[in-house]
Coordinates of C-alpha atoms and ligand atoms in Angstrom, one line a residue:
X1 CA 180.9 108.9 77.4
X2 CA 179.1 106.3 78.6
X3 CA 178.2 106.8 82.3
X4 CA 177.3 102.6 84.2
X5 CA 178.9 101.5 81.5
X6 CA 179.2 98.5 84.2
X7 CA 175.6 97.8 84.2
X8 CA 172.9 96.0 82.3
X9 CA 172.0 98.0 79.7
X10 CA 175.6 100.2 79.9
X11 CA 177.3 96.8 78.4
X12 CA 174.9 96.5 75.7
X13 CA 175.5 100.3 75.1
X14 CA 179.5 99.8 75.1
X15 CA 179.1 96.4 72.5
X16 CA 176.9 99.1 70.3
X17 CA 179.0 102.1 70.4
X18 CA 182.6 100.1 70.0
X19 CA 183.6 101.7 66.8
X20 CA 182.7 105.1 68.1
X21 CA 185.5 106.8 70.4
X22 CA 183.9 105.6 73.8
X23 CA 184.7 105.9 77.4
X24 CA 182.8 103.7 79.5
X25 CA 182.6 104.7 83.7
X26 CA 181.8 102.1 86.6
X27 CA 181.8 102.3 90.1
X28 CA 182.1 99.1 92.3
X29 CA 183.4 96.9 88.9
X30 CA 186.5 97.9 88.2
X31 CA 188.5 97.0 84.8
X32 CA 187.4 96.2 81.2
X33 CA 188.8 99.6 80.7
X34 CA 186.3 101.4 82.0
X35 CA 186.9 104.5 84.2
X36 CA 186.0 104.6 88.1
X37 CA 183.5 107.9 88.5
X38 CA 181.3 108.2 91.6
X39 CA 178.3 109.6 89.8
X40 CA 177.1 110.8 92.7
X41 CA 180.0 113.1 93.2
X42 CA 180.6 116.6 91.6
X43 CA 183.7 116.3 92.0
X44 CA 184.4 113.3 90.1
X45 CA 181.3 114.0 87.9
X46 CA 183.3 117.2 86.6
X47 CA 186.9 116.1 86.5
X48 CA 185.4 113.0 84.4
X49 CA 184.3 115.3 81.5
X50 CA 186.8 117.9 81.7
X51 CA 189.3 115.0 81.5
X52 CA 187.3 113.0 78.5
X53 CA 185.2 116.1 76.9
X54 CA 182.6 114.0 75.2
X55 CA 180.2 115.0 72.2
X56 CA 177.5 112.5 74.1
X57 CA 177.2 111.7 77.7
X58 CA 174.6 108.5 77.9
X59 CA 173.6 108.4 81.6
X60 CA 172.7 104.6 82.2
X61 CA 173.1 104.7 86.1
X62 CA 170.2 104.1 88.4
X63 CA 168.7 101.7 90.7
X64 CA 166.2 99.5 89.5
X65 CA 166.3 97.0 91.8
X66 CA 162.5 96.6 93.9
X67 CA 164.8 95.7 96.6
X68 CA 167.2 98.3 96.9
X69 CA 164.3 100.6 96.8
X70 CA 162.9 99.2 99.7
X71 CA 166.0 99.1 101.7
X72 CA 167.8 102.4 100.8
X73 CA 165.8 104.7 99.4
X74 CA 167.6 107.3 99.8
X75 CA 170.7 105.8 98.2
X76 CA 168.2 105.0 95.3
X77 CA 166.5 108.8 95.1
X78 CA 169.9 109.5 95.1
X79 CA 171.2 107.1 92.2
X80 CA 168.1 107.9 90.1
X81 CA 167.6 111.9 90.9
X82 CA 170.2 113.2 92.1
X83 CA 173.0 111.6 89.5
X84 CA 170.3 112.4 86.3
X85 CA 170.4 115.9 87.6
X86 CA 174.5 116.1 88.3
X87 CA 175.0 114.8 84.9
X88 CA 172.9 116.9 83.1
X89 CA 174.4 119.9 85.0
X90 CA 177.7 118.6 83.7
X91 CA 177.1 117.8 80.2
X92 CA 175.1 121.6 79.5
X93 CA 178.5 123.0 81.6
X94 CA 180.6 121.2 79.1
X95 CA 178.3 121.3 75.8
X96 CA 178.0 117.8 75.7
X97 CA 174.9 116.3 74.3
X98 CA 172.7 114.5 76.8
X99 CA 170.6 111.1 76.2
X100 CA 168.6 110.0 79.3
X101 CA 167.4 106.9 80.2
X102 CA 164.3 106.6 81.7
X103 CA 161.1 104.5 82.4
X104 CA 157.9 103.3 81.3
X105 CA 157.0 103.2 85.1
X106 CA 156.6 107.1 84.6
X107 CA 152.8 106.0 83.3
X108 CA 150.3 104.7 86.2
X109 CA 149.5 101.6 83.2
X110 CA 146.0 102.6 83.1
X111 CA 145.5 103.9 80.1
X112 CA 148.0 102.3 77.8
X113 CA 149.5 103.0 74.7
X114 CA 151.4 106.2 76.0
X115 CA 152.3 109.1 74.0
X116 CA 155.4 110.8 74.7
X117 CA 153.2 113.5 75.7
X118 CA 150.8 111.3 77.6
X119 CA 150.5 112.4 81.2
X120 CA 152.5 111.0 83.9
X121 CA 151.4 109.6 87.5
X122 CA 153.9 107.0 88.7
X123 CA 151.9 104.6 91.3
X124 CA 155.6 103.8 92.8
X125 CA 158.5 104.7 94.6
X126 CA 160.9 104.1 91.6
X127 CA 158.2 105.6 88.7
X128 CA 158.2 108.7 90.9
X129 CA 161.8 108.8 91.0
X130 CA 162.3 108.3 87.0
X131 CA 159.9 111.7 86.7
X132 CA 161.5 113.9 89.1
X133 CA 164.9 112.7 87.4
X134 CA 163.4 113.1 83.7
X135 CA 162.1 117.2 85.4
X136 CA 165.7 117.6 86.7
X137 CA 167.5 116.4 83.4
X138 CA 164.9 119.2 81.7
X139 CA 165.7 121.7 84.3
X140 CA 169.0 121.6 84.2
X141 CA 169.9 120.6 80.0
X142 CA 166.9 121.8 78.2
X143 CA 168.0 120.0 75.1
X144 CA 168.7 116.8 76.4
X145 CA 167.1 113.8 75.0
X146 CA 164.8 111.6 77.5
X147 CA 164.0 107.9 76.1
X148 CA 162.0 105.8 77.7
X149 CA 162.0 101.9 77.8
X150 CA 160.0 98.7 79.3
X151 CA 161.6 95.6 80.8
X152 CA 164.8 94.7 79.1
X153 CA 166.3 91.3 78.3
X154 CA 169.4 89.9 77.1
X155 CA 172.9 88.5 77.6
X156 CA 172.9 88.6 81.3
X157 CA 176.0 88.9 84.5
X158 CA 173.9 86.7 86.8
X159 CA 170.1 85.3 86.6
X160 CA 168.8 87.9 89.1
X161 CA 170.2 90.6 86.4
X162 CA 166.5 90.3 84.6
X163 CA 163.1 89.8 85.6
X164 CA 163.5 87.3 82.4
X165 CA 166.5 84.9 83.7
X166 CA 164.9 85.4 87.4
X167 CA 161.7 84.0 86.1
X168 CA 164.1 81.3 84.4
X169 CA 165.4 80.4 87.5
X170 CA 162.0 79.5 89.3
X171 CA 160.7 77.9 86.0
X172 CA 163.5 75.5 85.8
X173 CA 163.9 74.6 89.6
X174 CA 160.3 72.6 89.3
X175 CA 159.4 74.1 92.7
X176 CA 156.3 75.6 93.0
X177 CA 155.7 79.4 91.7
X178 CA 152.8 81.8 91.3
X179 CA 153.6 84.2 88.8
X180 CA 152.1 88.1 87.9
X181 CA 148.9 86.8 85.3
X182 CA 147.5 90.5 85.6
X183 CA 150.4 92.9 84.5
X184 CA 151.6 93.6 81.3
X185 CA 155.5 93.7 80.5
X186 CA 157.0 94.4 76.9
X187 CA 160.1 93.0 77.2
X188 CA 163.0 94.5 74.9
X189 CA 166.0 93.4 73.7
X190 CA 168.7 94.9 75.8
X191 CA 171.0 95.1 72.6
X192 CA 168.1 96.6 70.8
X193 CA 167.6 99.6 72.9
X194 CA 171.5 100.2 72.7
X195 CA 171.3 100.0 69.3
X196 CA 168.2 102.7 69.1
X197 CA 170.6 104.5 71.5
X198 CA 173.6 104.8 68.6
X199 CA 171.4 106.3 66.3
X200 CA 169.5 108.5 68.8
X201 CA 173.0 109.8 69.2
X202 CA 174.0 109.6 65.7
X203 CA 171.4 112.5 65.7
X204 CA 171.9 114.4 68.8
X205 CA 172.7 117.5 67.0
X206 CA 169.2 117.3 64.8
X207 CA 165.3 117.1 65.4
X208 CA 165.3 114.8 68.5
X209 CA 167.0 118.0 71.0
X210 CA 164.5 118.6 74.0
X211 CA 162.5 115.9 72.6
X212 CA 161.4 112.6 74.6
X213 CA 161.4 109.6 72.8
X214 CA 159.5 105.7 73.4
X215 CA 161.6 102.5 72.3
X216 CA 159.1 99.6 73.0
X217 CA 158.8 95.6 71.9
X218 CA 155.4 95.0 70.5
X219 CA 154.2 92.6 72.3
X220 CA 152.7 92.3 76.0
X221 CA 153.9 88.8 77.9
X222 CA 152.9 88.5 81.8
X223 CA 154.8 87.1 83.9
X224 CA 153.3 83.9 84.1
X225 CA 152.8 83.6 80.1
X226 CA 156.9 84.4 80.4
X227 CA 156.8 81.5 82.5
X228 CA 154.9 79.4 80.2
X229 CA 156.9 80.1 76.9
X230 CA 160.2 79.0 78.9
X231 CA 158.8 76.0 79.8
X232 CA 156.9 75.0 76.6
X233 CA 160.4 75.9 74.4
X234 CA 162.8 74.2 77.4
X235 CA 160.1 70.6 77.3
X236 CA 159.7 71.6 81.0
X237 CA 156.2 70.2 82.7
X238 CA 154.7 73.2 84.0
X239 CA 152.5 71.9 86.6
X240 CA 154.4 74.1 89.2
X241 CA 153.2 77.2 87.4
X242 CA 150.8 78.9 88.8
X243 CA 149.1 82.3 87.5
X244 CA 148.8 84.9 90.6
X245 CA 147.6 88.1 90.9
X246 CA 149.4 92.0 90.6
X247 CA 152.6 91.8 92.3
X248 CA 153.2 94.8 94.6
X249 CA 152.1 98.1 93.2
X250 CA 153.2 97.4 89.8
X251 CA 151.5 99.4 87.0
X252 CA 149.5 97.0 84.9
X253 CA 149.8 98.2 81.0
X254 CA 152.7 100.9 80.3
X255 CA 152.3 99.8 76.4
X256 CA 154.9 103.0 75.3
X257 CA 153.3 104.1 71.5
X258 CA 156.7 104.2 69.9
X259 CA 154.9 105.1 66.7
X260 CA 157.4 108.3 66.0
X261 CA 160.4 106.9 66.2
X262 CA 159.7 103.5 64.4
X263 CA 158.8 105.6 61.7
X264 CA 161.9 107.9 61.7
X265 CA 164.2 105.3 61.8
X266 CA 162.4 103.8 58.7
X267 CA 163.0 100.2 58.8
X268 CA 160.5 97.2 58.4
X269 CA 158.6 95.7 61.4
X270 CA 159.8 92.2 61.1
X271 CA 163.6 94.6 61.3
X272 CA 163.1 94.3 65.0
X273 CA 163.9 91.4 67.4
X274 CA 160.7 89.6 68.9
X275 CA 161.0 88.0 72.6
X276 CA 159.6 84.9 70.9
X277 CA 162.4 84.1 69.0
X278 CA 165.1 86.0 71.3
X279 CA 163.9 84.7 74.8
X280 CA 165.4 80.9 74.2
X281 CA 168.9 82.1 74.0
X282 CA 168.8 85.1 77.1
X283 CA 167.5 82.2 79.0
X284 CA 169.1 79.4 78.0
X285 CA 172.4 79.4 80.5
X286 CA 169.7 80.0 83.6
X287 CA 167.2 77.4 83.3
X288 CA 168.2 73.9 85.1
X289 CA 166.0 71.6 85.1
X290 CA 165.2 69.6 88.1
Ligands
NAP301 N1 167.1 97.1 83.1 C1 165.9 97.4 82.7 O1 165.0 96.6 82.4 C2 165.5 98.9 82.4 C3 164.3 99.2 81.9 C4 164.0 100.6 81.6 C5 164.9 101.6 82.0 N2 166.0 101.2 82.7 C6 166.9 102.3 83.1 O2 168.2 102.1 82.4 C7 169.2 102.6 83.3 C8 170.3 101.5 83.4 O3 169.6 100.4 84.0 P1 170.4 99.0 84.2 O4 169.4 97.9 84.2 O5 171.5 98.9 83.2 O6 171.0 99.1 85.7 P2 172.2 98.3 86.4 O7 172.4 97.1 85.6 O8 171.8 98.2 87.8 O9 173.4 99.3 86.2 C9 173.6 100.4 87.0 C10 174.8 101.1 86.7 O10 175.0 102.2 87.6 C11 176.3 102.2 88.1 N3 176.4 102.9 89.3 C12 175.9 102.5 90.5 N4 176.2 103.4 91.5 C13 177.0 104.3 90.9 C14 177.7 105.5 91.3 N5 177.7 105.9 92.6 N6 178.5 106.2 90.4 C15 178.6 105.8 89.2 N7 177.9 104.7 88.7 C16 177.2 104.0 89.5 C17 176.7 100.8 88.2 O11 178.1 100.6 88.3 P3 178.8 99.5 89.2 O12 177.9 98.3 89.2 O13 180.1 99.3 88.6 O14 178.8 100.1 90.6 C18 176.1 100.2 86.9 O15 177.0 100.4 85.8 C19 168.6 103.0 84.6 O16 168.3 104.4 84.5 C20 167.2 102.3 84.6 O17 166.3 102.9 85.3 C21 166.4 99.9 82.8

């Protein structure tokens, strides 16, 4: 059971999962089969798995929008706390097996790469929010699985969807933009992640229970290179462009070390997607040139 199922990374996770026996929930988007559940209600958190009794519940709702954050935090404490802690409540009450997404934002970027057992000190709202909900998750389903991921990118809804396709956007407009030159983002592919996701869950009943787990790209783009690449591979002049400094209290280098699981699941490096030669396509439907 696939809880935002609606969202981002819950699509992705629905395309991966399609020849499992999946239920996917939403809230404000309503059909494609998916299931209306207010995560943040008990209520309808319980009836939804007594109703469906899942092996897996894959929480995928939060809010990881800098605005939102800004404008309603409580709504967002309460989309990224209190709904990681409600589910996990719920899958341990119905022996469901948990995977939890969370953040490389739990890291202060200081000190990258990050173990899984590296310490964390979120330097924002939304990184502090991510470790109270990964304690909570602990707390309340002490086998649940916690994985971790950067900036994702991929098929997107609409360009504000992803940093990525926002970037897009301001690349292709020709007006004038500073972009971050300072912090370090390892964008991953969205359908990536899902699929680490299926075989995460594929073993929930083995060696990764109570474990946390890193799923990273390799390489570190800013902003501004971002910027760049889009407008070298889309023959856009990129006089506009401007490199700028840190954008809001951003962490600078939350490089996960994803050495464990790249090794568990055992394939070869050049296996996995690089932004280089994914970006052109996640982009291509949001750049217009001027
Ligand atoms: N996107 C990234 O780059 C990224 C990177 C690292 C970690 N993550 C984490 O991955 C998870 C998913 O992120 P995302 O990017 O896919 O987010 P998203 O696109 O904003 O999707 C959020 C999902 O939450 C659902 N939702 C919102 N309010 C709800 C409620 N009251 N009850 C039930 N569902 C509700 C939304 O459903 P409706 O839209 O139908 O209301 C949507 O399906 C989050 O925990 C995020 O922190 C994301």
């Amino acid at each position: 059971m696939i809880f935002g199922a609606s969202g981002f990374l819950g699509r992705s996770m629905m395309r991966a999962f399609e020849d499992w026996k999946v239920t996917g929930t939403s809230f404000r988007r309503k059909g494609q089969g998916l299931v209306t559940v207010d995560a943040t209600s008990t209520d309808d958190v319980l009836d939804a798995l007594s109703r469906f009794d899942p092996d897996v519940v894959i929480n995928c709702v939060g809010e990881r929008r800098p605005e939102a954050w800004a404008n309603a935090p409580a709504r967002a404490h309460e989309l990224n706390v209190e709904v990681a802690r409600l589910l996990a409540e719920a899958a341990r009450h119905y022996g469901a097996s948990l995977l939890h997404i969370s953040s490389d934002y739990v890291f202060d970027g200081a000190a990258p790469p990050y173990r899984v057992d590296a310490r964390r000190n979120p330097v924002n709202a939304y990184g502090r929010w991510k470790l109270l909900a990964e304690d909570a998750v602990r707390r309340a389903c002490p086998e649940a699985v916690i994985l971790r991921l950067p900036v994702l990118y991929g098929p997107v809804e609409y360009a504000a969807e992803t940093n990525l396709t926002q970037i897009a956007r301001q690349v292709g407009s020709g007006e004038p933009v500073e972009l971050d030159d300072v912090c370090v983002r390892y964008p991953t592919h969205v359908d990536e992640a899902a699929e680490v996701c299926r075989w995460l869950a594929a073993q929930s009943k083995g060696q990764y229970l109570g474990s946390v787990v890193h799923w990273s790209a390799e390489r570190g783009f800013t902003k501004y290179r971002m910027g760049l690449m889009i407008a070298q591979h889309f023959g856009i002049v990129p006089d506009h462009i401007k490199a700028g400094a840190a954008s809001g209290d951003r962490p600078a280098d939350c490089r996960l070390d994803c050495m464990d699981l790249r090794a568990a699941l055992g394939r070869p490096v050049d296996h996995y997607r690089t932004f280089a030669d994914e970006f052109p396509q996640a982009v291509a439907p949001w750049v217009r040139t001027a």
